[in-house]
Amino acid sequence: AAFLWRLMGEPAEAAAHGFTDVTAPWQQGAVRWLKANGITSGYGSATLFRPDLPVTRGWMAVFLYRTAGQPTHWEPHGFVDVDHPLQEAAIMWLKRNGLTTGYGGSTTQYRPDLFVTRGEMAAFLHRLATTPGAWDDAQYPVTGTPPA
């Protein structure tokens, strides 16, 4: 949450997020912003965010895709291990824009169920921030400023 919020320039905090398990003061602004912009709706419930759980590569793809405005033009990704409907479009978009080429150099495996390391998250965010084409098809429903 904090990485995405900071990527977008730390936009002003939105209304309360409603998650009962987000208690750390440093998480509040980022989680409010994610909820207000439809990047997350919670973890299995509208009242739980689960801030201490790790994020998988598949769900990180969804968060990045939603942050970029859910662009609608994509091409098949070619990964044989992606089968979650919500992750499918996001991973197509990642591949189309060169934000991923596959897991560990593989062109057929994305590994959506593996956890994202801090290093991988940094790489995904850097690629998103420096790939203007990733933002081209978006309508920018997310408040904040996409990278120039």
Short mmCIF file of C-alpha atoms in Angstrom, two decimals:
data_model
loop_
_atom_site.label_atom_id
_atom_site.label_comp_id
_atom_site.label_asym_id
_atom_site.label_seq_id
_atom_site.Cartn_x
_atom_site.Cartn_y
_atom_site.Cartn_z
CA ALA A 1 0.00 0.00 0.00
CA ALA A 2 2.70 2.46 0.99
CA PHE A 3 4.84 1.75 -2.09
CA LEU A 4 1.95 2.41 -4.50
CA TRP A 5 0.78 5.48 -2.57
CA ARG A 6 4.28 6.95 -2.64
CA LEU A 7 4.67 6.15 -6.36
CA MET A 8 1.60 8.27 -7.01
CA GLY A 9 2.98 11.21 -5.02
CA GLU A 10 1.29 10.50 -1.68
CA PRO A 11 -2.11 11.94 -2.66
CA ALA A 12 -4.26 13.45 0.07
CA GLU A 13 -5.88 10.94 2.34
CA ALA A 14 -9.36 9.85 1.40
CA ALA A 15 -12.27 8.95 3.68
CA ALA A 16 -11.95 6.24 6.27
CA HIS A 17 -11.11 2.82 4.82
CA GLY A 18 -13.25 0.77 7.22
CA PHE A 19 -10.64 -1.96 7.79
CA THR A 20 -10.59 -2.95 11.46
CA ASP A 21 -7.10 -4.49 11.27
CA VAL A 22 -5.20 -1.44 9.96
CA THR A 23 -4.00 0.23 13.13
CA ALA A 24 -0.47 1.50 12.44
CA PRO A 25 -0.52 5.27 11.91
CA TRP A 26 1.99 5.06 9.03
CA GLN A 27 -0.37 2.76 7.07
CA GLN A 28 -3.50 4.88 7.32
CA GLY A 29 -3.03 7.32 4.42
CA ALA A 30 -1.89 4.67 1.97
CA VAL A 31 -4.66 2.21 2.82
CA ARG A 32 -7.33 4.93 2.69
CA TRP A 33 -6.10 5.90 -0.76
CA LEU A 34 -6.03 2.28 -2.03
CA LYS A 35 -9.58 1.67 -0.81
CA ALA A 36 -10.96 4.98 -2.14
CA ASN A 37 -9.51 4.31 -5.60
CA GLY A 38 -10.68 0.72 -5.95
CA ILE A 39 -7.18 -0.74 -5.84
CA THR A 40 -8.31 -2.99 -2.99
CA SER A 41 -11.64 -3.84 -1.44
CA GLY A 42 -10.18 -5.87 1.39
CA TYR A 43 -8.98 -9.38 2.05
CA GLY A 44 -11.94 -11.75 1.97
CA SER A 45 -14.08 -9.16 3.73
CA ALA A 46 -14.91 -5.49 3.52
CA THR A 47 -13.61 -5.06 7.07
CA LEU A 48 -10.22 -6.79 6.78
CA PHE A 49 -7.14 -5.62 4.89
CA ARG A 50 -4.58 -8.01 6.44
CA PRO A 51 -1.64 -5.56 6.45
CA ASP A 52 0.81 -8.14 7.78
CA LEU A 53 0.23 -10.79 5.10
CA PRO A 54 2.66 -11.04 2.20
CA VAL A 55 1.42 -10.25 -1.32
CA THR A 56 1.65 -12.73 -4.18
CA ARG A 57 2.98 -11.85 -7.62
CA GLY A 58 -0.51 -12.30 -9.03
CA TRP A 59 -2.15 -9.85 -6.64
CA MET A 60 0.72 -7.37 -6.98
CA ALA A 61 -0.01 -7.41 -10.72
CA VAL A 62 -3.65 -6.57 -9.97
CA PHE A 63 -2.67 -3.70 -7.65
CA LEU A 64 -0.31 -2.22 -10.28
CA TYR A 65 -2.92 -2.66 -13.03
CA ARG A 66 -5.60 -0.91 -11.00
CA THR A 67 -3.18 1.88 -10.07
CA ALA A 68 -2.53 2.48 -13.79
CA GLY A 69 -6.27 2.81 -14.42
CA GLN A 70 -7.00 -0.71 -15.71
CA PRO A 71 -6.03 -0.16 -19.35
CA THR A 72 -8.23 -2.15 -21.71
CA HIS A 73 -5.91 -3.00 -24.61
CA TRP A 74 -3.74 -6.06 -24.12
CA GLU A 75 -2.45 -9.18 -25.79
CA PRO A 76 -2.15 -12.77 -24.57
CA HIS A 77 0.73 -13.17 -22.10
CA GLY A 78 1.67 -16.77 -22.91
CA PHE A 79 2.11 -17.85 -19.29
CA VAL A 80 0.73 -21.35 -18.69
CA ASP A 81 0.38 -20.93 -14.93
CA VAL A 82 -2.02 -17.96 -14.80
CA ASP A 83 -5.63 -18.99 -14.32
CA HIS A 84 -7.25 -16.48 -11.95
CA PRO A 85 -9.75 -14.28 -13.83
CA LEU A 86 -8.90 -11.08 -11.92
CA GLN A 87 -5.19 -11.59 -12.43
CA GLU A 88 -5.41 -12.53 -16.12
CA ALA A 89 -5.94 -9.01 -17.52
CA ALA A 90 -3.41 -7.51 -15.12
CA ILE A 91 -0.70 -9.97 -16.13
CA MET A 92 -1.51 -9.47 -19.84
CA TRP A 93 -1.00 -5.75 -19.28
CA LEU A 94 2.28 -6.32 -17.37
CA LYS A 95 3.64 -8.48 -20.19
CA ARG A 96 2.45 -6.16 -22.99
CA ASN A 97 4.25 -3.22 -21.43
CA GLY A 98 7.46 -5.05 -20.56
CA LEU A 99 6.89 -4.84 -16.81
CA THR A 100 7.49 -8.60 -16.70
CA THR A 101 8.92 -11.17 -19.05
CA GLY A 102 8.19 -14.09 -16.76
CA TYR A 103 9.57 -15.58 -13.59
CA GLY A 104 13.33 -16.05 -13.50
CA GLY A 105 13.70 -15.50 -17.23
CA SER A 106 11.00 -18.02 -18.17
CA THR A 107 8.70 -16.95 -20.96
CA THR A 108 6.05 -19.52 -20.02
CA GLN A 109 5.88 -19.13 -16.21
CA TYR A 110 4.75 -16.06 -14.26
CA ARG A 111 4.43 -17.85 -10.89
CA PRO A 112 1.42 -15.84 -9.63
CA ASP A 113 1.26 -17.69 -6.30
CA LEU A 114 4.80 -16.83 -5.17
CA PHE A 115 5.23 -14.00 -2.72
CA VAL A 116 6.69 -10.73 -3.99
CA THR A 117 9.97 -9.82 -2.34
CA ARG A 118 10.81 -6.21 -1.55
CA GLY A 119 13.35 -6.30 -4.38
CA GLU A 120 10.78 -7.58 -6.87
CA MET A 121 8.28 -4.98 -5.73
CA ALA A 122 10.89 -2.27 -6.21
CA ALA A 123 11.58 -3.57 -9.72
CA PHE A 124 7.86 -3.68 -10.63
CA LEU A 125 7.32 -0.14 -9.33
CA HIS A 126 10.41 1.19 -11.10
CA ARG A 127 9.32 -0.35 -14.39
CA LEU A 128 5.81 1.06 -13.97
CA ALA A 129 7.14 4.52 -13.14
CA THR A 130 9.51 4.58 -16.11
CA THR A 131 7.24 3.02 -18.75
CA PRO A 132 4.95 5.77 -20.09
CA GLY A 133 3.22 3.29 -22.42
CA ALA A 134 1.87 1.43 -19.40
CA TRP A 135 -0.29 4.47 -18.64
CA ASP A 136 -1.38 5.31 -22.21
CA ASP A 137 -4.66 3.41 -22.34
CA ALA A 138 -5.76 4.36 -18.84
CA GLN A 139 -8.46 6.81 -17.95
CA TYR A 140 -6.63 7.64 -14.68
CA PRO A 141 -9.48 7.03 -12.25
CA VAL A 142 -6.88 6.84 -9.50
CA THR A 143 -6.26 10.16 -7.81
CA GLY A 144 -2.67 11.24 -7.74
CA THR A 145 -0.22 11.96 -10.48
CA PRO A 146 1.00 9.20 -12.76
CA PRO A 147 4.70 9.39 -13.56
CA ALA A 148 5.60 11.72 -16.43
#
